[in-house]
Amino acid sequence: MNDAIRAQFPALSATVHGRPLVWLDSAATAHKPMAVLDAMNVAAATSYANVHRGVHELAVRATAAYEGARADVARFLGDVDVRDVVFTRGTTESLNLVARAWGDRHLRAGSRVLVGQMEHHSAIVPWQEAAKRAGAELVAIPFTADAVYDLERYAQLLEGGAAVVVVAHASNAFGTVHPVAKMAAMAHSVGAKVVVDGAQGAVHGPPRVAELGADFYALSGHKLYGPTGIGVLWARPDAWEETPPFLHGGEMIRSVRFSGTTYADRPARYEAGTPPILEAIGLGAAIRWLEGVGWNAIVAHETGLTAYLLDALDTVPGLTWIGRGAPRVPLASFVLDGIHPHDVGSVLDREGIAVRTGHHCAQPAMEAMGRVATTRASLGVTSVPGDVDALVAGLAVVRRRLG
Ligand code: PLP
């Protein structure tokens, strides 16, 4: 399937340092198929206007395309109600929305906020700030050396009570998929809300958010083969009912008087100002493109290639692959004995190979693993076994030059 798919991604035919690009950084951001670029171009050229505001033809077309994208997202999330799907600028903004709006309304002095220790800074810092504002306590949920949450410790932490539990669907630092449904059921049994960071988990199969047990679920368009500047926050109706508006301004109101303002129903209530119209249309196109490829085929392809990557890494002398738990999304974090990950990344770059190096915006996760940084190779729908072979050959070059 992959030659035909790769041919649809113009960025993948780039050369870097005179070599063909090997893209192993899909977890940071994914390249875009022509279907997405075309959808945005066509919308800009033929159907562009501000949405929800005009009576003229272009406003009608733009609004239909924007709301069509919302319907695409609702289908992707497991046929949820479109009214529960709010467009944001990305996972970070979605998570800030929940921490600011829901958190500031519901956290009290002494409330406990349980956040996974493996999580991305976007899932930790907004809650750290919300906890500070409320006088609440931020508590880390520990994980094991396999990058799996320690459910016994988690159960003990819940016994002390929790207002909210924040956990990713899958770890961007190590690739493990967390037992969200189980963790959510445990959280709900003590009355806690569950916020799920789906930035990585949503990319490798449609997340059936309601079945996962999430109260809030956040994702970013750019990791899902869509554009930057667009993300999603889904919440259960009862969780939305408990969430006041986050940003205030045009579009999100019903009526404004100097004596007071009333707000529109959701989703408009949470989409103040002109939204990222073309970006939402691009995200809708990305979801339709993925559906066209077929999720079963994508999952089978990525599962096979992940096994190939992990087996290949195990053959590299002096390489330690970190956080080996299962199930996994298609990425691996590793270190080479005696060589700093940034140096690994720089030598690989000269070979045309793009990997991510550093703390992956998850410093507490790295610290708990006793590392400051790793090299991360991540795969996606466009990846092929040749990318993995190139990585292994590139790591041999790293060893020759720096080892
Ligand atoms: N959460 C996780 C698990 C991520 O991997 C990322 C991005 O790398 C984010 C949150 C933040 O996403 P964004 O930068 O698109 O807001």
mmCIF file of N, CA and C in Angstrom, residues 49-117:
data_model
loop_
_atom_site.group_PDB
_atom_site.id
_atom_site.type_symbol
_atom_site.label_atom_id
_atom_site.label_comp_id
_atom_site.label_asym_id
_atom_site.label_seq_id
_atom_site.Cartn_x
_atom_site.Cartn_y
_atom_site.Cartn_z
ATOM 1 N N ALA A 49 -14.975 32.644 3.465
ATOM 2 C CA ALA A 49 -15.595 33.812 4.113
ATOM 3 C C ALA A 49 -15.578 33.516 5.593
ATOM 4 N N ASN A 50 -15.979 34.510 6.390
ATOM 5 C CA ASN A 50 -16.100 34.187 7.812
ATOM 6 C C ASN A 50 -17.332 33.305 8.010
ATOM 7 N N VAL A 51 -17.264 32.468 9.052
ATOM 8 C CA VAL A 51 -18.340 31.491 9.228
ATOM 9 C C VAL A 51 -19.409 32.017 10.184
ATOM 10 N N HIS A 52 -20.601 31.497 10.021
ATOM 11 C CA HIS A 52 -21.733 31.739 10.925
ATOM 12 C C HIS A 52 -22.220 33.186 10.908
ATOM 13 N N ARG A 53 -21.604 34.080 10.100
ATOM 14 C CA ARG A 53 -21.927 35.497 10.263
ATOM 15 C C ARG A 53 -22.656 36.088 9.081
ATOM 16 N N GLY A 54 -22.417 35.533 7.904
ATOM 17 C CA GLY A 54 -22.924 36.243 6.728
ATOM 18 C C GLY A 54 -24.140 35.563 6.152
ATOM 19 N N VAL A 55 -24.897 36.336 5.376
ATOM 20 C CA VAL A 55 -26.008 35.720 4.649
ATOM 21 C C VAL A 55 -25.593 35.480 3.203
ATOM 22 N N HIS A 56 -24.410 35.985 2.818
ATOM 23 C CA HIS A 56 -24.040 35.860 1.410
ATOM 24 C C HIS A 56 -23.537 34.449 1.100
ATOM 25 N N GLU A 57 -23.453 34.162 -0.185
ATOM 26 C CA GLU A 57 -23.188 32.790 -0.643
ATOM 27 C C GLU A 57 -21.871 32.224 -0.102
ATOM 28 N N LEU A 58 -20.804 33.032 -0.136
ATOM 29 C CA LEU A 58 -19.530 32.470 0.316
ATOM 30 C C LEU A 58 -19.563 32.151 1.805
ATOM 31 N N ALA A 59 -20.283 32.962 2.575
ATOM 32 C CA ALA A 59 -20.401 32.673 4.013
ATOM 33 C C ALA A 59 -21.172 31.371 4.225
ATOM 34 N N VAL A 60 -22.155 31.161 3.388
ATOM 35 C CA VAL A 60 -22.945 29.924 3.512
ATOM 36 C C VAL A 60 -22.051 28.719 3.182
ATOM 37 N N ARG A 61 -21.252 28.855 2.101
ATOM 38 C CA ARG A 61 -20.369 27.740 1.718
ATOM 39 C C ARG A 61 -19.306 27.482 2.793
ATOM 40 N N ALA A 62 -18.706 28.557 3.282
ATOM 41 C CA ALA A 62 -17.647 28.388 4.290
ATOM 42 C C ALA A 62 -18.220 27.751 5.553
ATOM 43 N N THR A 63 -19.398 28.194 5.961
ATOM 44 C CA THR A 63 -20.016 27.641 7.170
ATOM 45 C C THR A 63 -20.327 26.160 6.976
ATOM 46 N N ALA A 64 -20.826 25.818 5.781
ATOM 47 C CA ALA A 64 -21.152 24.402 5.520
ATOM 48 C C ALA A 64 -19.864 23.567 5.570
ATOM 49 N N ALA A 65 -18.768 24.090 5.015
ATOM 50 C CA ALA A 65 -17.518 23.313 5.006
ATOM 51 C C ALA A 65 -16.970 23.180 6.425
ATOM 52 N N TYR A 66 -17.031 24.269 7.187
ATOM 53 C CA TYR A 66 -16.525 24.258 8.568
ATOM 54 C C TYR A 66 -17.347 23.284 9.424
ATOM 55 N N GLU A 67 -18.659 23.353 9.293
ATOM 56 C CA GLU A 67 -19.508 22.447 10.085
ATOM 57 C C GLU A 67 -19.402 21.009 9.569
ATOM 58 N N GLY A 68 -19.113 20.875 8.278
ATOM 59 C CA GLY A 68 -18.876 19.532 7.724
ATOM 60 C C GLY A 68 -17.653 18.905 8.379
ATOM 61 N N ALA A 69 -16.629 19.732 8.604
ATOM 62 C CA ALA A 69 -15.413 19.227 9.264
ATOM 63 C C ALA A 69 -15.743 18.783 10.687
ATOM 64 N N ARG A 70 -16.629 19.504 11.339
ATOM 65 C CA ARG A 70 -17.016 19.102 12.705
ATOM 66 C C ARG A 70 -17.709 17.728 12.659
ATOM 67 N N ALA A 71 -18.519 17.541 11.644
ATOM 68 C CA ALA A 71 -19.195 16.243 11.505
ATOM 69 C C ALA A 71 -18.153 15.135 11.259
ATOM 70 N N ASP A 72 -17.107 15.451 10.471
ATOM 71 C CA ASP A 72 -16.033 14.459 10.248
ATOM 72 C C ASP A 72 -15.375 14.085 11.578
ATOM 73 N N VAL A 73 -15.099 15.093 12.403
ATOM 74 C CA VAL A 73 -14.461 14.836 13.701
ATOM 75 C C VAL A 73 -15.393 14.012 14.587
ATOM 76 N N ALA A 74 -16.680 14.359 14.584
ATOM 77 C CA ALA A 74 -17.643 13.643 15.437
ATOM 78 C C ALA A 74 -17.696 12.162 15.054
ATOM 79 N N ARG A 75 -17.656 11.901 13.745
ATOM 80 C CA ARG A 75 -17.652 10.500 13.278
ATOM 81 C C ARG A 75 -16.368 9.807 13.745
ATOM 82 N N PHE A 76 -15.249 10.514 13.588
ATOM 83 C CA PHE A 76 -13.934 9.966 13.961
ATOM 84 C C PHE A 76 -13.879 9.603 15.449
ATOM 85 N N LEU A 77 -14.525 10.398 16.276
ATOM 86 C CA LEU A 77 -14.473 10.166 17.728
ATOM 87 C C LEU A 77 -15.451 9.081 18.182
ATOM 88 N N GLY A 78 -16.103 8.430 17.227
ATOM 89 C CA GLY A 78 -17.000 7.333 17.590
ATOM 90 C C GLY A 78 -18.457 7.744 17.495
ATOM 91 N N ASP A 79 -18.781 8.490 16.430
ATOM 92 C CA ASP A 79 -20.167 8.930 16.201
ATOM 93 C C ASP A 79 -20.748 9.671 17.394
ATOM 94 N N VAL A 80 -19.982 10.615 17.890
ATOM 95 C CA VAL A 80 -20.474 11.430 19.007
ATOM 96 C C VAL A 80 -21.340 12.564 18.451
ATOM 97 N N ASP A 81 -22.024 13.247 19.344
ATOM 98 C CA ASP A 81 -22.882 14.376 18.973
ATOM 99 C C ASP A 81 -21.990 15.546 18.525
ATOM 100 N N VAL A 82 -22.286 16.110 17.345
ATOM 101 C CA VAL A 82 -21.458 17.231 16.852
ATOM 102 C C VAL A 82 -21.433 18.399 17.841
ATOM 103 N N ARG A 83 -22.486 18.539 18.624
ATOM 104 C CA ARG A 83 -22.534 19.688 19.550
ATOM 105 C C ARG A 83 -21.496 19.564 20.663
ATOM 106 N N ASP A 84 -20.983 18.358 20.845
ATOM 107 C CA ASP A 84 -19.988 18.161 21.913
ATOM 108 C C ASP A 84 -18.553 18.294 21.400
ATOM 109 N N VAL A 85 -18.414 18.631 20.113
ATOM 110 C CA VAL A 85 -17.083 18.745 19.491
ATOM 111 C C VAL A 85 -16.748 20.227 19.330
ATOM 112 N N VAL A 86 -15.712 20.662 20.031
ATOM 113 C CA VAL A 86 -15.317 22.076 19.980
ATOM 114 C C VAL A 86 -13.959 22.171 19.283
ATOM 115 N N PHE A 87 -13.854 23.086 18.330
ATOM 116 C CA PHE A 87 -12.562 23.329 17.685
ATOM 117 C C PHE A 87 -11.734 24.286 18.545
ATOM 118 N N THR A 88 -10.447 23.924 18.677
ATOM 119 C CA THR A 88 -9.478 24.769 19.388
ATOM 120 C C THR A 88 -8.268 24.909 18.467
ATOM 121 N N ARG A 89 -7.178 25.456 18.990
ATOM 122 C CA ARG A 89 -5.967 25.548 18.169
ATOM 123 C C ARG A 89 -5.091 24.308 18.294
ATOM 124 N N GLY A 90 -5.407 23.416 19.199
ATOM 125 C CA GLY A 90 -4.581 22.219 19.347
ATOM 126 C C GLY A 90 -4.789 21.610 20.725
ATOM 127 N N THR A 91 -4.078 20.518 20.955
ATOM 128 C CA THR A 91 -4.207 19.819 22.242
ATOM 129 C C THR A 91 -3.884 20.761 23.401
ATOM 130 N N THR A 92 -2.832 21.553 23.240
ATOM 131 C CA THR A 92 -2.412 22.423 24.337
ATOM 132 C C THR A 92 -3.545 23.368 24.720
ATOM 133 N N GLU A 93 -4.163 23.982 23.705
ATOM 134 C CA GLU A 93 -5.258 24.901 24.035
ATOM 135 C C GLU A 93 -6.447 24.137 24.630
ATOM 136 N N SER A 94 -6.720 22.952 24.094
ATOM 137 C CA SER A 94 -7.850 22.166 24.637
ATOM 138 C C SER A 94 -7.630 21.864 26.116
ATOM 139 N N LEU A 95 -6.401 21.454 26.451
ATOM 140 C CA LEU A 95 -6.123 21.100 27.850
ATOM 141 C C LEU A 95 -6.152 22.338 28.737
ATOM 142 N N ASN A 96 -5.694 23.466 28.206
ATOM 143 C CA ASN A 96 -5.780 24.717 28.975
ATOM 144 C C ASN A 96 -7.229 25.131 29.186
ATOM 145 N N LEU A 97 -8.051 24.893 28.165
ATOM 146 C CA LEU A 97 -9.475 25.225 28.305
ATOM 147 C C LEU A 97 -10.077 24.494 29.510
ATOM 148 N N VAL A 98 -9.772 23.190 29.593
ATOM 149 C CA VAL A 98 -10.368 22.407 30.684
ATOM 150 C C VAL A 98 -9.826 22.883 32.036
ATOM 151 N N ALA A 99 -8.503 23.093 32.097
ATOM 152 C CA ALA A 99 -7.901 23.475 33.384
ATOM 153 C C ALA A 99 -8.393 24.855 33.830
ATOM 154 N N ARG A 100 -8.475 25.779 32.868
ATOM 155 C CA ARG A 100 -8.914 27.140 33.208
ATOM 156 C C ARG A 100 -10.405 27.194 33.526
ATOM 157 N N ALA A 101 -11.192 26.636 32.614
ATOM 158 C CA ALA A 101 -12.636 26.838 32.732
ATOM 159 C C ALA A 101 -13.243 25.847 33.739
ATOM 160 N N TRP A 102 -13.052 24.557 33.492
ATOM 161 C CA TRP A 102 -13.607 23.578 34.426
ATOM 162 C C TRP A 102 -12.841 23.636 35.747
ATOM 163 N N GLY A 103 -11.501 23.663 35.644
ATOM 164 C CA GLY A 103 -10.667 23.620 36.845
ATOM 165 C C GLY A 103 -10.938 24.791 37.774
ATOM 166 N N ASP A 104 -10.959 25.999 37.213
ATOM 167 C CA ASP A 104 -11.146 27.172 38.087
ATOM 168 C C ASP A 104 -12.537 27.174 38.730
ATOM 169 N N ARG A 105 -13.510 26.572 38.058
ATOM 170 C CA ARG A 105 -14.857 26.523 38.631
ATOM 171 C C ARG A 105 -14.959 25.466 39.734
ATOM 172 N N HIS A 106 -14.237 24.350 39.586
ATOM 173 C CA HIS A 106 -14.510 23.197 40.465
ATOM 174 C C HIS A 106 -13.427 22.854 41.476
ATOM 175 N N LEU A 107 -12.186 23.300 41.232
ATOM 176 C CA LEU A 107 -11.149 22.969 42.219
ATOM 177 C C LEU A 107 -11.299 23.877 43.430
ATOM 178 N N ARG A 108 -11.014 23.316 44.569
ATOM 179 C CA ARG A 108 -11.107 24.051 45.839
ATOM 180 C C ARG A 108 -9.798 23.840 46.589
ATOM 181 N N ALA A 109 -9.587 24.648 47.631
ATOM 182 C CA ALA A 109 -8.437 24.397 48.508
ATOM 183 C C ALA A 109 -8.573 22.967 49.026
ATOM 184 N N GLY A 110 -7.499 22.213 48.891
ATOM 185 C CA GLY A 110 -7.531 20.827 49.376
ATOM 186 C C GLY A 110 -7.965 19.813 48.330
ATOM 187 N N SER A 111 -8.523 20.254 47.179
ATOM 188 C CA SER A 111 -8.847 19.281 46.110
ATOM 189 C C SER A 111 -7.556 18.619 45.654
ATOM 190 N N ARG A 112 -7.705 17.419 45.122
ATOM 191 C CA ARG A 112 -6.520 16.732 44.593
ATOM 192 C C ARG A 112 -6.652 16.537 43.085
ATOM 193 N N VAL A 113 -5.576 16.873 42.387
ATOM 194 C CA VAL A 113 -5.511 16.704 40.935
ATOM 195 C C VAL A 113 -4.456 15.645 40.660
ATOM 196 N N LEU A 114 -4.876 14.497 40.123
ATOM 197 C CA LEU A 114 -3.927 13.421 39.840
ATOM 198 C C LEU A 114 -3.527 13.493 38.371
ATOM 199 N N VAL A 115 -2.243 13.698 38.137
ATOM 200 C CA VAL A 115 -1.745 13.801 36.756
ATOM 201 C C VAL A 115 -0.662 12.751 36.556
ATOM 202 N N GLY A 116 -0.740 12.037 35.453
ATOM 203 C CA GLY A 116 0.271 11.026 35.160
ATOM 204 C C GLY A 116 1.666 11.633 35.088
ATOM 205 N N GLN A 117 2.612 10.928 35.705
ATOM 206 C CA GLN A 117 3.989 11.440 35.753
ATOM 207 C C GLN A 117 4.664 11.334 34.388
#
